[in-house]
Amino acid sequence: MNPRMKWGVMAAVLLALGGCATKQGAEKAGSEEKREELGGLTEKEFQALHELKPEAAPPRKGEMVEIAGARAYLSLPENAKAPMPGVLVIHEWWGLNEHIMHWADRLAAQGYAALAVDLYGGKVATSPEEAMATMKAVDAKRSEEILKAAHAFLMTSNRVQSTRTGVVGWCFGGGWSLRAGMTIPELSAVVMYYGRPVTDAQELKAIKAPVLGVFGTKDESIPNDVVEEFDEALSDAGVAHKILKYDAPHAFANPSAPGRYNAEAAAASWDAVRAFLAEHLKQ
């Protein structure tokens, strides 16, 4: 395996070492407005929704589909009609679990056809050890095949017919989101949440879409100097990009990560991601 293809394993190793009536009416209106801004949920509701307790898990709004022989989760906006912008969603090192499928629903609430791919062959880890072993077994060539097929699905499916597409991923999926940008030139936006960066400008030149990188300054698996090197490499490669840093640890946007989730940073970064995707996919 090429050394640069080992970023996910290295990151995971370090991670494993993640009057009154008027007033009430105004408050309700403000709450509804905020809920709409966050994609159908307030950050507090989103956090509770992702505690991943079987008895509390809300019903999914999308459906499972098959992409290149792999499972995937497709969530479409309510009463959606093609064409619509599409977003590839790439899971963390745990696999395609309820948390990621609910995030796809959250993107769908923003007006996107969200397609969450499974790069683990149907496996969902329940412990860091299992996640590590499953991630090490990922076949890079096969994963690229799935991502390219998923992207083609968004563009050609009669229900979607996307003319503009983006990709978003977290941790393991964050690195793969960047890699998707390097291998799928048709993408219009790339969002990576604390994925292991590529710092070779020559490799990054393959990216045609603007990149939004979201990182935590307390992330021990991806130090600030690596993030800064990534920022410089993107500039040297001529890739339009924006790097955002939050005073938070790795996996801070994942409500199912005890001790790491940071609601304030999660909400702020989600606002930035919403704006970034809207700017590049809803033209």
GROMACS .gro file of C-alpha atoms in nm:
model
  283
    1MET     CA    1   0.000   0.000   0.000
    2ASN     CA    2   0.127   0.346  -0.091
    3PRO     CA    3   0.235   0.534   0.227
    4ARG     CA    4  -0.010   0.811   0.155
    5MET     CA    5  -0.292   0.560   0.148
    6LYS     CA    6  -0.219   0.472   0.512
    7TRP     CA    7  -0.342   0.804   0.653
    8GLY     CA    8  -0.663   0.652   0.785
    9VAL     CA    9  -0.486   0.383   0.981
   10MET     CA   10  -0.243   0.628   1.138
   11ALA     CA   11  -0.519   0.866   1.234
   12ALA     CA   12  -0.727   0.586   1.383
   13VAL     CA   13  -0.436   0.455   1.589
   14LEU     CA   14  -0.388   0.796   1.746
   15LEU     CA   15  -0.760   0.834   1.793
   16ALA     CA   16  -0.793   0.500   1.968
   17LEU     CA   17  -0.500   0.594   2.215
   18GLY     CA   18  -1.310   0.868   1.903
   19GLY     CA   19  -4.784   4.029   2.639
   20CYS     CA   20  -4.681   3.679   2.729
   21ALA     CA   21  -4.860   3.516   2.433
   22THR     CA   22  -4.669   3.742   2.194
   23LYS     CA   23  -4.342   3.654   2.359
   24GLN     CA   24  -4.420   3.282   2.339
   25GLY     CA   25  -4.515   3.319   1.976
   26ALA     CA   26  -4.190   3.498   1.898
   27GLU     CA   27  -3.988   3.233   2.082
   28LYS     CA   28  -4.167   2.958   1.892
   29ALA     CA   29  -4.112   3.134   1.560
   30GLY     CA   30  -3.745   3.181   1.644
   31SER     CA   31  -3.715   2.813   1.736
   32GLU     CA   32  -3.879   2.705   1.412
   33GLU     CA   33  -3.653   2.938   1.213
   34LYS     CA   34  -3.343   2.798   1.382
   35ARG     CA   35  -3.469   2.444   1.326
   36GLU     CA   36  -3.504   2.517   0.956
   37GLU     CA   37  -3.155   2.666   0.941
   38LEU     CA   38  -3.007   2.352   1.092
   39GLY     CA   39  -3.173   2.124   0.843
   40GLY     CA   40  -3.494   2.034   1.027
   41LEU     CA   41  -3.334   1.999   1.372
   42THR     CA   42  -3.183   2.220   1.637
   43GLU     CA   43  -2.833   2.119   1.750
   44LYS     CA   44  -2.978   1.997   2.080
   45GLU     CA   45  -3.234   1.782   1.900
   46PHE     CA   46  -2.963   1.654   1.665
   47GLN     CA   47  -2.744   1.556   1.961
   48ALA     CA   48  -3.025   1.366   2.133
   49LEU     CA   49  -3.119   1.197   1.807
   50HIS     CA   50  -2.766   1.057   1.769
   51GLU     CA   51  -2.719   0.898   2.107
   52LEU     CA   52  -2.769   0.576   1.910
   53LYS     CA   53  -2.974   0.401   2.175
   54PRO     CA   54  -3.179   0.136   1.992
   55GLU     CA   55  -3.497   0.221   2.178
   56ALA     CA   56  -3.456   0.593   2.104
   57ALA     CA   57  -3.346   0.577   1.741
   58PRO     CA   58  -3.591   0.770   1.522
   59PRO     CA   59  -3.718   0.617   1.200
   60ARG     CA   60  -3.504   0.672   0.896
   61LYS     CA   61  -3.640   0.900   0.628
   62GLY     CA   62  -3.447   0.744   0.342
   63GLU     CA   63  -3.398   0.397   0.200
   64MET     CA   64  -3.123   0.146   0.141
   65VAL     CA   65  -3.006   0.107  -0.218
   66GLU     CA   66  -2.733  -0.093  -0.390
   67ILE     CA   67  -2.436   0.083  -0.548
   68ALA     CA   68  -2.179  -0.123  -0.738
   69GLY     CA   69  -2.267  -0.425  -0.527
   70ALA     CA   70  -2.235  -0.230  -0.201
   71ARG     CA   71  -2.511  -0.101   0.022
   72ALA     CA   72  -2.581   0.270   0.049
   73TYR     CA   73  -2.840   0.492   0.212
   74LEU     CA   74  -3.030   0.740  -0.004
   75SER     CA   75  -3.223   1.026   0.155
   76LEU     CA   76  -3.417   1.270  -0.061
   77PRO     CA   77  -3.581   1.603   0.028
   78GLU     CA   78  -3.951   1.579   0.106
   79ASN     CA   79  -4.162   1.611  -0.211
   80ALA     CA   80  -3.838   1.630  -0.408
   81LYS     CA   81  -3.837   1.649  -0.784
   82ALA     CA   82  -3.536   1.599  -1.008
   83PRO     CA   83  -3.304   1.762  -1.084
   84MET     CA   84  -3.154   1.844  -0.743
   85PRO     CA   85  -2.801   1.887  -0.607
   86GLY     CA   86  -2.645   1.571  -0.468
   87VAL     CA   87  -2.404   1.501  -0.185
   88LEU     CA   88  -2.197   1.188  -0.129
   89VAL     CA   89  -2.172   1.108   0.243
   90ILE     CA   90  -1.878   0.903   0.373
   91HIS     CA   91  -1.887   0.742   0.716
   92GLU     CA   92  -1.640   0.754   1.003
   93TRP     CA   93  -1.426   0.456   1.104
   94TRP     CA   94  -1.731   0.298   1.269
   95GLY     CA   95  -1.899   0.230   0.936
   96LEU     CA   96  -2.236   0.323   0.789
   97ASN     CA   97  -2.429   0.340   1.115
   98GLU     CA   98  -2.743   0.523   1.228
   99HIS     CA   99  -2.545   0.840   1.301
  100ILE     CA  100  -2.430   0.873   0.941
  101MET     CA  101  -2.771   0.784   0.797
  102HIS     CA  102  -2.932   1.047   1.016
  103TRP     CA  103  -2.678   1.300   0.892
  104ALA     CA  104  -2.781   1.211   0.537
  105ASP     CA  105  -3.140   1.288   0.643
  106ARG     CA  106  -3.016   1.620   0.777
  107LEU     CA  107  -2.862   1.706   0.441
  108ALA     CA  108  -3.181   1.599   0.265
  109ALA     CA  109  -3.371   1.845   0.484
  110GLN     CA  110  -3.148   2.113   0.332
  111GLY     CA  111  -3.260   2.021  -0.019
  112TYR     CA  112  -2.990   1.774  -0.123
  113ALA     CA  113  -3.009   1.418  -0.246
  114ALA     CA  114  -2.779   1.262   0.014
  115LEU     CA  115  -2.622   0.926  -0.068
  116ALA     CA  116  -2.430   0.769   0.221
  117VAL     CA  117  -2.196   0.498   0.092
  118ASP     CA  118  -2.068   0.193   0.276
  119LEU     CA  119  -1.695   0.128   0.234
  120TYR     CA  120  -1.695  -0.148   0.499
  121GLY     CA  121  -1.884  -0.416   0.308
  122GLY     CA  122  -2.183  -0.405   0.540
  123LYS     CA  123  -1.988  -0.417   0.865
  124VAL     CA  124  -2.058  -0.169   1.146
  125ALA     CA  125  -1.803  -0.159   1.428
  126THR     CA  126  -1.910  -0.139   1.790
  127SER     CA  127  -1.567  -0.104   1.951
  128PRO     CA  128  -1.244   0.082   1.864
  129GLU     CA  129  -1.069  -0.251   1.817
  130GLU     CA  130  -1.330  -0.370   1.569
  131ALA     CA  131  -1.329  -0.035   1.392
  132MET     CA  132  -0.951  -0.050   1.360
  133ALA     CA  133  -0.953  -0.402   1.216
  134THR     CA  134  -1.234  -0.321   0.973
  135MET     CA  135  -1.068  -0.002   0.856
  136LYS     CA  136  -0.737  -0.180   0.796
  137ALA     CA  137  -0.920  -0.427   0.573
  138VAL     CA  138  -1.060  -0.156   0.344
  139ASP     CA  139  -0.961  -0.208  -0.018
  140ALA     CA  140  -0.869   0.132  -0.163
  141LYS     CA  141  -0.938   0.034  -0.524
  142ARG     CA  142  -1.277  -0.110  -0.433
  143SER     CA  143  -1.365   0.200  -0.231
  144GLU     CA  144  -1.283   0.427  -0.525
  145GLU     CA  145  -1.503   0.208  -0.744
  146ILE     CA  146  -1.795   0.247  -0.502
  147LEU     CA  147  -1.751   0.623  -0.475
  148LYS     CA  148  -1.737   0.672  -0.850
  149ALA     CA  149  -2.046   0.455  -0.895
  150ALA     CA  150  -2.227   0.647  -0.622
  151HIS     CA  151  -2.142   0.974  -0.788
  152ALA     CA  152  -2.266   0.842  -1.122
  153PHE     CA  153  -2.589   0.737  -0.948
  154LEU     CA  154  -2.651   1.092  -0.826
  155MET     CA  155  -2.600   1.227  -1.176
  156THR     CA  156  -2.800   0.967  -1.371
  157SER     CA  157  -3.076   0.837  -1.143
  158ASN     CA  158  -3.417   0.954  -1.264
  159ARG     CA  159  -3.503   1.052  -0.907
  160VAL     CA  160  -3.199   1.277  -0.865
  161GLN     CA  161  -3.031   1.388  -1.190
  162SER     CA  162  -2.778   1.609  -1.012
  163THR     CA  163  -2.594   1.862  -1.223
  164ARG     CA  164  -2.387   1.975  -0.925
  165THR     CA  165  -2.250   1.739  -0.663
  166GLY     CA  166  -2.047   1.752  -0.345
  167VAL     CA  167  -1.896   1.513  -0.093
  168VAL     CA  168  -1.869   1.524   0.286
  169GLY     CA  169  -1.700   1.285   0.527
  170TRP     CA  170  -1.577   1.261   0.885
  171CYS     CA  171  -1.250   1.118   1.020
  172PHE     CA  172  -1.188   0.809   0.801
  173GLY     CA  173  -1.456   0.949   0.570
  174GLY     CA  174  -1.298   1.294   0.583
  175GLY     CA  175  -0.981   1.161   0.427
  176TRP     CA  176  -1.185   0.971   0.171
  177SER     CA  177  -1.382   1.285   0.096
  178LEU     CA  178  -1.055   1.454   0.001
  179ARG     CA  179  -0.956   1.151  -0.201
  180ALA     CA  180  -1.292   1.161  -0.381
  181GLY     CA  181  -1.209   1.519  -0.478
  182MET     CA  182  -0.883   1.394  -0.624
  183THR     CA  183  -1.043   1.113  -0.827
  184ILE     CA  184  -1.384   1.255  -0.926
  185PRO     CA  185  -1.318   1.581  -1.115
  186GLU     CA  186  -1.690   1.643  -1.171
  187LEU     CA  187  -1.745   1.726  -0.803
  188SER     CA  188  -1.838   2.087  -0.726
  189ALA     CA  189  -1.760   2.088  -0.353
  190VAL     CA  190  -1.547   1.886  -0.110
  191VAL     CA  191  -1.602   1.895   0.267
  192MET     CA  192  -1.371   1.705   0.500
  193TYR     CA  193  -1.424   1.693   0.875
  194TYR     CA  194  -1.093   1.617   1.054
  195GLY     CA  195  -0.973   1.369   0.792
  196ARG     CA  196  -0.603   1.294   0.751
  197PRO     CA  197  -0.476   1.554   0.499
  198VAL     CA  198  -0.264   1.501   0.191
  199THR     CA  199   0.021   1.751   0.198
  200ASP     CA  200   0.174   1.687  -0.143
  201ALA     CA  201   0.079   1.980  -0.368
  202GLN     CA  202   0.135   1.773  -0.680
  203GLU     CA  203  -0.126   1.518  -0.570
  204LEU     CA  204  -0.368   1.790  -0.465
  205LYS     CA  205  -0.357   1.950  -0.809
  206ALA     CA  206  -0.599   1.679  -0.924
  207ILE     CA  207  -0.876   1.848  -0.721
  208LYS     CA  208  -1.100   2.071  -0.932
  209ALA     CA  209  -1.361   2.154  -0.668
  210PRO     CA  210  -1.326   2.404  -0.382
  211VAL     CA  211  -1.239   2.240  -0.050
  212LEU     CA  212  -1.367   2.314   0.300
  213GLY     CA  213  -1.153   2.160   0.574
  214VAL     CA  214  -1.294   2.144   0.929
  215PHE     CA  215  -1.051   2.065   1.210
  216GLY     CA  216  -1.018   2.080   1.588
  217THR     CA  217  -0.721   2.252   1.751
  218LYS     CA  218  -0.723   1.986   2.025
  219ASP     CA  219  -0.711   1.699   1.777
  220GLU     CA  220  -0.412   1.484   1.880
  221SER     CA  221  -0.440   1.266   1.569
  222ILE     CA  222  -0.413   1.563   1.330
  223PRO     CA  223  -0.184   1.828   1.488
  224ASN     CA  224  -0.217   2.195   1.396
  225ASP     CA  225   0.114   2.195   1.210
  226VAL     CA  226  -0.019   1.921   0.978
  227VAL     CA  227  -0.334   2.126   0.916
  228GLU     CA  228  -0.121   2.430   0.836
  229GLU     CA  229   0.094   2.223   0.599
  230PHE     CA  230  -0.224   2.103   0.430
  231ASP     CA  231  -0.345   2.463   0.396
  232GLU     CA  232  -0.018   2.566   0.232
  233ALA     CA  233  -0.014   2.265   0.002
  234LEU     CA  234  -0.366   2.345  -0.122
  235SER     CA  235  -0.252   2.700  -0.195
  236ASP     CA  236   0.056   2.575  -0.378
  237ALA     CA  237  -0.167   2.340  -0.581
  238GLY     CA  238  -0.395   2.626  -0.679
  239VAL     CA  239  -0.700   2.468  -0.512
  240ALA     CA  240  -0.964   2.708  -0.388
  241HIS     CA  241  -1.015   2.627  -0.022
  242LYS     CA  242  -1.104   2.738   0.328
  243ILE     CA  243  -0.969   2.583   0.649
  244LEU     CA  244  -1.174   2.621   0.967
  245LYS     CA  245  -1.037   2.544   1.313
  246TYR     CA  246  -1.241   2.502   1.629
  247ASP     CA  247  -1.131   2.479   1.991
  248ALA     CA  248  -1.233   2.114   2.010
  249PRO     CA  249  -1.094   1.758   1.988
  250HIS     CA  250  -1.117   1.499   1.714
  251ALA     CA  251  -1.474   1.384   1.632
  252PHE     CA  252  -1.622   1.698   1.791
  253ALA     CA  253  -1.917   1.698   1.547
  254ASN     CA  254  -2.027   1.344   1.635
  255PRO     CA  255  -2.297   1.340   1.907
  256SER     CA  256  -2.230   0.969   1.962
  257ALA     CA  257  -1.869   1.034   2.067
  258PRO     CA  258  -1.876   1.067   2.450
  259GLY     CA  259  -1.620   1.315   2.581
  260ARG     CA  260  -1.545   1.452   2.234
  261TYR     CA  261  -1.871   1.601   2.111
  262ASN     CA  262  -1.871   1.980   2.131
  263ALA     CA  263  -2.217   2.122   2.061
  264GLU     CA  264  -2.093   2.478   2.008
  265ALA     CA  265  -1.824   2.379   1.759
  266ALA     CA  266  -2.059   2.129   1.593
  267ALA     CA  267  -2.326   2.395   1.541
  268ALA     CA  268  -2.078   2.654   1.415
  269SER     CA  269  -1.913   2.413   1.172
  270TRP     CA  270  -2.251   2.291   1.045
  271ASP     CA  271  -2.349   2.651   0.971
  272ALA     CA  272  -2.027   2.690   0.773
  273VAL     CA  273  -2.081   2.363   0.586
  274ARG     CA  274  -2.440   2.457   0.502
  275ALA     CA  275  -2.327   2.789   0.358
  276PHE     CA  276  -2.040   2.628   0.167
  277LEU     CA  277  -2.260   2.363   0.007
  278ALA     CA  278  -2.532   2.614  -0.078
  279GLU     CA  279  -2.278   2.844  -0.240
  280HIS     CA  280  -2.133   2.576  -0.464
  281LEU     CA  281  -2.422   2.339  -0.523
  282LYS     CA  282  -2.733   2.555  -0.534
  283GLN     CA  283  -2.633   2.800  -0.806
   0.00000   0.00000   0.00000
